[in-house]
Short mmCIF file of C-alpha atoms in Angstrom, two decimals:
data_model
loop_
_atom_site.label_atom_id
_atom_site.label_comp_id
_atom_site.label_asym_id
_atom_site.label_seq_id
_atom_site.Cartn_x
_atom_site.Cartn_y
_atom_site.Cartn_z
CA MET A 1 2.54 -4.48 9.36
CA ARG A 2 0.87 -6.91 11.79
CA VAL A 3 -2.45 -8.31 10.54
CA VAL A 4 -4.94 -10.15 12.76
CA ILE A 5 -7.49 -12.19 10.76
CA VAL A 6 -10.81 -13.31 12.22
CA GLY A 7 -11.96 -16.42 10.38
CA ALA A 8 -9.87 -19.18 8.78
CA GLY A 9 -12.27 -20.20 6.03
CA VAL A 10 -11.69 -19.55 2.34
CA ALA A 11 -11.40 -15.76 2.66
CA GLY A 12 -9.35 -15.73 5.86
CA ALA A 13 -6.90 -18.49 4.99
CA ALA A 14 -6.38 -17.13 1.48
CA ALA A 15 -5.82 -13.61 2.85
CA ALA A 16 -3.24 -14.97 5.29
CA LEU A 17 -1.32 -16.64 2.46
CA ALA A 18 -1.48 -13.55 0.23
CA LEU A 19 -0.45 -11.18 3.02
CA ASP A 20 2.39 -13.47 4.06
CA LYS A 21 3.61 -13.47 0.46
CA ALA A 22 3.49 -9.66 0.55
CA GLY A 23 5.77 -9.67 3.59
CA PHE A 24 3.31 -8.96 6.41
CA GLU A 25 3.07 -10.62 9.82
CA VAL A 26 -0.16 -12.63 10.02
CA ARG A 27 -2.12 -14.47 12.72
CA LEU A 28 -5.48 -16.20 12.25
CA TYR A 29 -8.26 -16.84 14.78
CA GLU A 30 -11.04 -19.30 13.99
CA ALA A 31 -14.20 -19.66 16.10
CA HIS A 32 -14.82 -23.30 15.18
CA PRO A 33 -12.63 -26.33 15.87
CA ASP A 34 -10.46 -27.71 13.07
CA SER A 35 -13.08 -30.00 11.53
CA GLY A 36 -14.47 -31.15 8.19
CA ALA A 37 -17.81 -29.38 8.37
CA ASP A 38 -19.99 -29.32 5.26
CA LEU A 39 -18.31 -32.36 3.76
CA GLY A 40 -21.20 -32.79 1.35
CA ALA A 41 -21.25 -29.21 0.05
CA PHE A 42 -19.43 -28.58 -3.19
CA LEU A 43 -18.62 -25.34 -4.92
CA THR A 44 -17.38 -24.24 -8.30
CA LEU A 45 -14.34 -22.03 -8.57
CA ALA A 46 -14.41 -19.71 -11.57
CA GLY A 47 -11.33 -19.12 -13.68
CA THR A 48 -10.47 -15.97 -11.73
CA GLY A 49 -10.74 -17.86 -8.45
CA MET A 50 -8.35 -20.50 -9.76
CA ARG A 51 -6.01 -17.74 -10.95
CA ALA A 52 -6.06 -16.18 -7.49
CA LEU A 53 -5.23 -19.54 -5.90
CA GLY A 54 -2.28 -19.92 -8.21
CA GLU A 55 -1.02 -16.44 -7.33
CA ILE A 56 -0.83 -17.40 -3.63
CA GLY A 57 0.87 -20.71 -4.41
CA VAL A 58 -2.03 -23.16 -4.04
CA VAL A 59 -3.04 -25.69 -6.70
CA PRO A 60 -6.10 -27.77 -5.71
CA THR A 61 -5.23 -31.41 -5.16
CA ALA A 62 -8.88 -32.41 -4.68
CA GLY A 63 -11.88 -32.01 -6.94
CA PHE A 64 -11.89 -31.98 -10.73
CA PRO A 65 -11.92 -29.46 -13.60
CA LEU A 66 -15.12 -28.26 -15.23
CA THR A 67 -14.86 -27.41 -18.91
CA SER A 68 -18.48 -27.02 -20.00
CA LEU A 69 -22.01 -26.32 -18.80
CA ARG A 70 -25.25 -27.69 -20.17
CA LEU A 71 -28.71 -26.34 -19.37
CA ILE A 72 -31.77 -28.58 -19.66
CA ASP A 73 -35.43 -27.80 -19.04
CA SER A 74 -38.06 -29.65 -17.01
CA ARG A 75 -38.73 -32.03 -19.94
CA GLY A 76 -35.07 -33.01 -20.14
CA ALA A 77 -34.53 -31.12 -23.39
CA GLU A 78 -31.27 -29.28 -23.92
CA ALA A 79 -31.77 -25.52 -23.68
CA GLY A 80 -28.18 -24.41 -24.15
CA THR A 81 -24.50 -25.14 -23.65
CA SER A 82 -21.42 -23.06 -22.93
CA GLU A 83 -17.70 -23.59 -22.48
CA LEU A 84 -16.08 -22.90 -19.09
CA ASP A 85 -12.56 -21.50 -18.92
CA GLY A 86 -10.52 -22.79 -16.00
CA TYR A 87 -13.41 -23.77 -13.67
CA HIS A 88 -12.97 -26.35 -10.93
CA CYS A 89 -15.40 -28.35 -8.78
CA ILE A 90 -14.32 -29.02 -5.18
CA ARG A 91 -15.89 -29.56 -1.79
CA ARG A 92 -15.72 -26.49 0.40
CA ALA A 93 -14.18 -28.49 3.26
CA GLU A 94 -11.45 -29.83 0.97
CA LEU A 95 -10.58 -26.33 -0.26
CA CYS A 96 -10.46 -24.98 3.30
CA ALA A 97 -8.33 -27.92 4.43
CA GLN A 98 -5.78 -27.35 1.68
CA LEU A 99 -5.60 -23.61 2.34
CA ARG A 100 -5.11 -24.22 6.06
CA ALA A 101 -2.49 -26.90 5.39
CA GLU A 102 -0.53 -24.34 3.37
CA VAL A 103 -0.93 -21.80 6.18
CA HIS A 104 0.58 -24.29 8.63
CA ARG A 105 3.31 -25.31 6.17
CA ARG A 106 4.46 -21.70 6.00
CA GLY A 107 4.66 -21.56 9.79
CA LEU A 108 1.73 -19.18 10.24
CA SER A 109 -0.44 -19.39 13.35
CA ILE A 110 -4.11 -20.44 13.52
CA GLU A 111 -5.85 -20.49 16.90
CA TYR A 112 -9.01 -22.60 16.77
CA GLY A 113 -11.96 -22.23 19.10
CA ALA A 114 -11.31 -18.47 19.33
CA ARG A 115 -14.64 -16.67 19.01
CA PHE A 116 -14.36 -12.94 18.30
CA ILE A 117 -15.93 -10.71 20.97
CA SER A 118 -14.82 -7.12 20.35
CA ALA A 119 -12.06 -4.83 19.12
CA ASP A 120 -10.67 -1.57 20.51
CA GLN A 121 -8.63 0.88 18.48
CA SER A 122 -6.01 3.45 19.40
CA ASP A 123 -3.89 5.69 17.24
CA GLY A 124 -1.23 3.03 16.92
CA GLU A 125 -2.96 -0.38 16.91
CA VAL A 126 -6.11 -2.45 17.18
CA VAL A 127 -6.71 -4.95 19.99
CA ALA A 128 -9.00 -7.89 19.22
CA ARG A 129 -10.57 -9.84 22.08
CA PHE A 130 -11.63 -13.46 21.80
CA SER A 131 -13.31 -16.07 23.97
CA GLY A 132 -11.13 -17.57 26.67
CA SER A 133 -9.71 -14.16 27.61
CA ARG A 134 -7.45 -14.18 24.55
CA GLU A 135 -6.22 -10.97 22.94
CA ALA A 136 -4.40 -10.15 19.73
CA ARG A 137 -2.73 -6.86 18.86
CA GLY A 138 -2.06 -5.66 15.33
CA ASP A 139 -1.95 -2.78 12.91
CA LEU A 140 -4.97 -4.13 10.99
CA LEU A 141 -7.86 -6.42 11.89
CA LEU A 142 -9.50 -8.33 9.02
CA GLY A 143 -13.04 -9.59 9.47
CA ALA A 144 -13.15 -12.69 7.25
CA ASP A 145 -15.79 -14.48 9.29
CA GLY A 146 -18.49 -14.90 6.66
CA LEU A 147 -22.14 -13.97 6.25
CA ASN A 148 -22.77 -14.12 10.02
CA SER A 149 -19.72 -11.97 10.72
CA ALA A 150 -19.22 -10.88 14.31
CA VAL A 151 -16.70 -8.30 13.11
CA ARG A 152 -19.27 -6.73 10.77
CA GLU A 153 -21.53 -6.18 13.78
CA GLN A 154 -18.88 -3.83 15.10
CA VAL A 155 -18.07 -2.12 11.77
CA ASP A 156 -21.57 -1.81 10.29
CA PRO A 157 -24.36 -4.09 11.59
CA VAL A 158 -26.16 -4.58 8.27
CA PRO A 159 -28.93 -7.21 8.56
CA ARG A 160 -28.93 -10.35 6.47
CA ARG A 161 -31.68 -10.67 3.88
CA TYR A 162 -33.57 -13.89 3.20
CA ALA A 163 -33.40 -14.58 -0.54
CA GLY A 164 -36.57 -16.70 -0.59
CA GLN A 165 -35.05 -20.13 -1.17
CA HIS A 166 -33.85 -23.21 0.63
CA VAL A 167 -30.58 -24.61 -0.72
CA PHE A 168 -30.32 -28.41 -0.57
CA PHE A 169 -27.08 -30.23 -1.28
CA GLY A 170 -25.49 -33.64 -1.07
CA TYR A 171 -23.74 -36.34 -3.08
CA SER A 172 -24.38 -39.86 -4.28
CA ASP A 173 -22.07 -42.73 -5.11
CA ARG A 174 -24.96 -44.76 -6.54
CA ALA A 175 -26.53 -42.33 -9.00
CA ALA A 176 -25.78 -42.70 -12.71
CA PRO A 177 -27.22 -39.57 -14.35
CA PRO A 178 -26.48 -38.55 -17.93
CA HIS A 179 -23.21 -36.66 -18.00
CA GLN A 180 -19.93 -36.06 -19.75
CA PRO A 181 -16.54 -35.70 -18.04
CA GLY A 182 -15.91 -32.15 -16.88
CA ARG A 183 -19.47 -30.96 -17.50
CA ILE A 184 -21.81 -29.41 -14.96
CA GLU A 185 -25.50 -29.97 -15.67
CA MET A 186 -27.95 -27.21 -14.75
CA VAL A 187 -31.62 -28.14 -14.66
CA ARG A 188 -34.30 -25.47 -14.93
CA GLY A 189 -37.08 -27.44 -13.29
CA SER A 190 -40.78 -26.64 -13.08
CA GLY A 191 -40.45 -25.83 -9.37
CA SER A 192 -36.74 -25.84 -8.61
CA ALA A 193 -33.28 -25.03 -9.85
CA PHE A 194 -30.88 -27.99 -9.75
CA GLY A 195 -27.25 -28.56 -10.63
CA TYR A 196 -24.98 -31.59 -10.60
CA ALA A 197 -21.52 -32.67 -11.69
CA VAL A 198 -20.03 -36.17 -11.73
CA SER A 199 -16.44 -36.67 -10.62
CA PRO A 200 -14.00 -38.92 -12.52
CA GLU A 201 -14.54 -41.49 -9.73
CA GLY A 202 -18.31 -41.52 -10.39
CA ARG A 203 -19.51 -39.48 -7.41
CA THR A 204 -22.41 -37.16 -8.23
CA HIS A 205 -22.28 -33.82 -6.40
CA TRP A 206 -25.52 -31.88 -6.49
CA PHE A 207 -27.44 -28.88 -5.17
CA ALA A 208 -31.04 -27.70 -5.47
CA ARG A 209 -32.70 -24.34 -4.84
CA LEU A 210 -36.37 -24.44 -3.87
CA PRO A 211 -38.71 -21.50 -3.13
CA ALA A 212 -39.82 -21.64 0.50
CA PRO A 213 -40.39 -19.52 3.59
CA PRO A 214 -37.53 -19.36 6.13
CA LEU A 215 -36.65 -22.58 7.95
CA ASN A 216 -38.48 -22.92 11.26
CA GLY A 217 -36.81 -25.97 12.78
CA ALA A 218 -40.02 -28.00 12.95
CA GLU A 219 -39.38 -30.04 9.80
CA THR A 220 -37.45 -33.31 10.14
CA ALA A 221 -34.67 -34.37 7.79
CA GLY A 222 -36.99 -36.95 6.25
CA GLU A 223 -39.72 -34.39 5.68
CA ARG A 224 -37.28 -32.02 3.99
CA ARG A 225 -36.09 -34.76 1.67
CA ALA A 226 -39.70 -35.65 0.85
CA ARG A 227 -40.53 -32.00 0.14
CA LEU A 228 -37.61 -31.69 -2.25
CA LEU A 229 -38.50 -34.95 -4.00
CA SER A 230 -42.10 -33.86 -4.46
CA ALA A 231 -40.85 -30.77 -6.30
CA LEU A 232 -38.48 -32.79 -8.51
CA ARG A 233 -40.58 -35.83 -9.45
CA PRO A 234 -42.96 -34.09 -11.89
CA ASP A 235 -40.03 -33.29 -14.19
CA ALA A 236 -38.60 -35.63 -16.82
CA THR A 237 -35.04 -35.20 -15.52
CA PRO A 238 -32.64 -37.34 -13.41
CA THR A 239 -32.86 -34.98 -10.42
CA ALA A 240 -35.25 -37.01 -8.25
CA ASP A 241 -33.24 -40.20 -8.79
CA ILE A 242 -30.05 -38.40 -7.75
CA VAL A 243 -31.61 -37.20 -4.50
CA GLU A 244 -33.23 -40.56 -3.75
CA SER A 245 -29.86 -42.31 -4.07
CA SER A 246 -28.11 -39.87 -1.71
CA ASP A 247 -27.42 -41.05 1.83
CA GLU A 248 -27.75 -37.55 3.29
CA VAL A 249 -29.63 -34.45 2.18
CA LEU A 250 -28.52 -31.22 3.85
CA VAL A 251 -30.32 -27.88 3.67
CA THR A 252 -29.66 -24.25 4.47
CA GLU A 253 -31.22 -20.88 3.66
CA ALA A 254 -30.11 -18.63 0.80
CA ARG A 255 -29.26 -15.28 2.34
CA ASP A 256 -27.27 -12.20 1.37
CA LEU A 257 -26.66 -8.75 2.84
CA ALA A 258 -29.62 -6.38 2.81
CA GLN A 259 -27.42 -3.52 1.69
CA ALA A 260 -23.77 -2.85 1.00
CA PRO A 261 -22.13 -2.23 4.39
CA ARG A 262 -19.19 -0.04 5.19
CA TRP A 263 -16.13 -2.19 4.78
CA ARG A 264 -13.85 -0.20 7.07
CA ASP A 265 -13.79 1.39 10.49
CA GLY A 266 -10.32 2.73 11.17
CA ARG A 267 -8.01 -0.26 11.51
CA VAL A 268 -10.81 -2.82 11.01
CA LEU A 269 -11.60 -4.07 7.50
CA LEU A 270 -14.10 -6.60 6.13
CA ILE A 271 -13.39 -9.04 3.28
CA GLY A 272 -15.19 -11.96 1.65
CA ASP A 273 -18.78 -12.74 2.61
CA ALA A 274 -18.44 -10.57 5.71
CA ALA A 275 -18.33 -7.58 3.33
CA HIS A 276 -20.31 -8.67 0.27
CA ALA A 277 -22.23 -11.92 0.71
CA ALA A 278 -24.40 -12.76 -2.29
CA SER A 279 -27.16 -15.34 -2.60
CA PRO A 280 -25.80 -18.50 -4.27
CA ALA A 281 -27.46 -18.11 -7.69
CA THR A 282 -24.29 -16.98 -9.48
CA GLY A 283 -22.01 -19.39 -7.61
CA GLN A 284 -19.22 -16.81 -7.28
CA GLY A 285 -18.78 -16.50 -3.49
CA ALA A 286 -15.55 -18.48 -3.08
CA SER A 287 -13.97 -16.98 -6.19
CA MET A 288 -14.80 -13.45 -5.03
CA ALA A 289 -13.18 -14.17 -1.65
CA LEU A 290 -10.02 -15.46 -3.31
CA GLU A 291 -9.87 -12.39 -5.56
CA ASP A 292 -10.28 -10.23 -2.43
CA ALA A 293 -7.27 -11.86 -0.80
CA VAL A 294 -4.87 -11.20 -3.66
CA ILE A 295 -6.02 -7.66 -4.42
CA LEU A 296 -6.00 -6.65 -0.73
CA ALA A 297 -2.45 -7.96 -0.27
CA LYS A 298 -1.32 -6.07 -3.36
CA ALA A 299 -3.03 -2.88 -2.18
CA LEU A 300 -1.27 -3.04 1.18
CA ARG A 301 2.03 -4.00 -0.44
CA ASP A 302 1.94 -1.22 -3.05
CA HIS A 303 0.17 1.59 -1.20
CA ARG A 304 0.23 0.65 2.53
CA ASN A 305 -3.54 1.23 2.76
CA SER A 306 -6.72 -0.48 1.62
CA ASP A 307 -8.14 2.43 -0.41
CA ALA A 308 -7.25 0.88 -3.76
CA TYR A 309 -8.63 -2.49 -2.62
CA GLU A 310 -12.07 -1.10 -1.83
CA ARG A 311 -12.24 1.14 -4.88
CA LEU A 312 -11.37 -1.73 -7.24
CA ARG A 313 -13.45 -4.41 -5.55
CA ARG A 314 -16.75 -2.69 -4.75
CA PRO A 315 -18.16 -2.36 -8.31
CA ARG A 316 -17.42 -5.99 -9.12
CA VAL A 317 -18.72 -7.61 -5.94
CA GLU A 318 -21.81 -5.40 -5.67
CA ARG A 319 -22.65 -6.17 -9.28
CA ASN A 320 -22.48 -9.87 -8.38
CA ILE A 321 -24.76 -9.34 -5.36
CA ALA A 322 -27.29 -7.50 -7.53
CA ARG A 323 -27.27 -10.08 -10.30
CA SER A 324 -27.58 -12.96 -7.89
CA ALA A 325 -30.39 -11.29 -5.91
CA GLN A 326 -32.30 -10.52 -9.09
CA SER A 327 -31.97 -14.08 -10.34
CA THR A 328 -32.98 -15.55 -6.99
CA ALA A 329 -35.93 -13.23 -6.35
CA ALA A 330 -37.29 -13.82 -9.85
CA PHE A 331 -37.50 -17.51 -8.96
CA ALA A 332 -39.05 -16.99 -5.49
CA PRO A 333 -40.72 -13.56 -5.39
CA GLU A 334 -43.29 -14.45 -2.76
CA HIS A 335 -40.67 -15.44 -0.18
CA ALA A 336 -37.79 -13.05 -0.84
CA GLU A 337 -37.19 -10.00 1.32
CA ARG A 338 -36.90 -7.19 -1.22
CA PRO A 339 -37.06 -3.72 0.40
CA GLU A 340 -37.72 -0.94 -2.11
CA ALA A 341 -34.40 0.78 -1.37
CA VAL A 342 -32.54 -2.42 -2.18
CA GLU A 343 -34.39 -2.78 -5.49
CA HIS A 344 -33.08 0.62 -6.53
CA LEU A 345 -29.56 -0.22 -5.33
CA ASP A 346 -29.58 -3.48 -7.26
CA GLN A 347 -30.72 -1.82 -10.48
CA ARG A 348 -28.03 0.85 -10.16
CA HIS A 349 -25.35 -1.81 -9.98
CA LEU A 350 -26.88 -3.86 -12.76
CA ASP A 351 -26.84 -0.82 -15.04
CA ALA A 352 -23.36 0.36 -14.06
CA PRO A 353 -20.30 -0.70 -16.06
CA ALA A 354 -17.99 -3.07 -14.21
CA ASP A 355 -14.68 -4.78 -14.79
CA ASP A 356 -15.75 -8.40 -15.10
CA ASP A 357 -12.24 -9.67 -15.82
CA PRO A 358 -9.80 -8.77 -13.01
CA THR A 359 -7.08 -11.06 -14.36
CA ASP A 360 -4.50 -8.27 -14.61
CA LEU A 361 -5.24 -7.20 -11.02
CA LEU A 362 -4.53 -10.76 -9.86
CA THR A 363 -1.08 -10.94 -11.44
CA TRP A 364 1.21 -10.78 -8.42
CA SER A 365 4.16 -9.15 -10.18
CA THR A 366 2.03 -6.29 -11.56
CA PRO A 367 1.75 -3.24 -9.26
CA LEU A 368 -1.79 -2.39 -8.26
CA PRO A 369 -2.80 0.91 -9.91
CA LEU A 370 -3.64 3.99 -7.91
CA HIS A 371 -6.44 4.73 -10.38
CA ARG A 372 -8.41 2.42 -12.64
#
């Protein structure tokens, strides 16, 4: 089977490695140049995400393990702690770089600067067209091009939904907040949600979620920093000091998919955020994409179709979307786009049972079941 993958981020690069391991012919096409975008953005990989990485032969060489989580309130008082099993903190760019390095090491092809335009299907193959008059032919086309997926526009043009928050992020080499090695600190502020973790080298990686209307482009970088600081300063926590000591403060919008799209159209299939983007409240996006890669490769290896992949993945990822949307909207109800139909969909998934531990599905040597 020949597989053409649109997008060489976490989902696309991981899918290429998993599919190559399963014996399929793989080619990747990435719209952006090979760069270190989002150097300041960090993510946490859950234990299942780390397990999926291991199953495709990748062990992170950057970042550091996270073994515990502590929650504090706006007064700085401890509100709770929990142990973390197998979590890892890493910059998104570092994870992508290592995945792509492994893709190249295995001799697989990545064409950069190839923006997806359209795809045509026949009974025997799918033809993907890219900028620069490039074409790629295969038996399956994977749309792994993220929340703003161009492939999803062709499969099922579901609109993105604004989750009602701005997400700020950055890092500081000068901050010295209270911390313990391997612990991520979550701060439930009076007007924000904040999280930070300190690397063994002393670098503080942080993010903040702040209720706000959609970005309009009129605000300067300095004004955004000042707005975030004004929300953090009333609290008796180290958050404002961390932000003040950061050289750069980046910001984006929290968005997810307004409804669960169709994942398939003939020989075209969506994976990762292109299929099931959630707002960042649960912090599971990268792990879900890595799980997708392994389970899809096993489905194609064992059954030569993606039916088992979609049946096994949908309950888990849609439950994550619902939980994350509920958590986010509860924090920013006046700004979140919450159509009534989506409220009912979210509640259905929150109430439904789901397999929250797909560890057995990620074990490469175990055949993927026809029924589960």
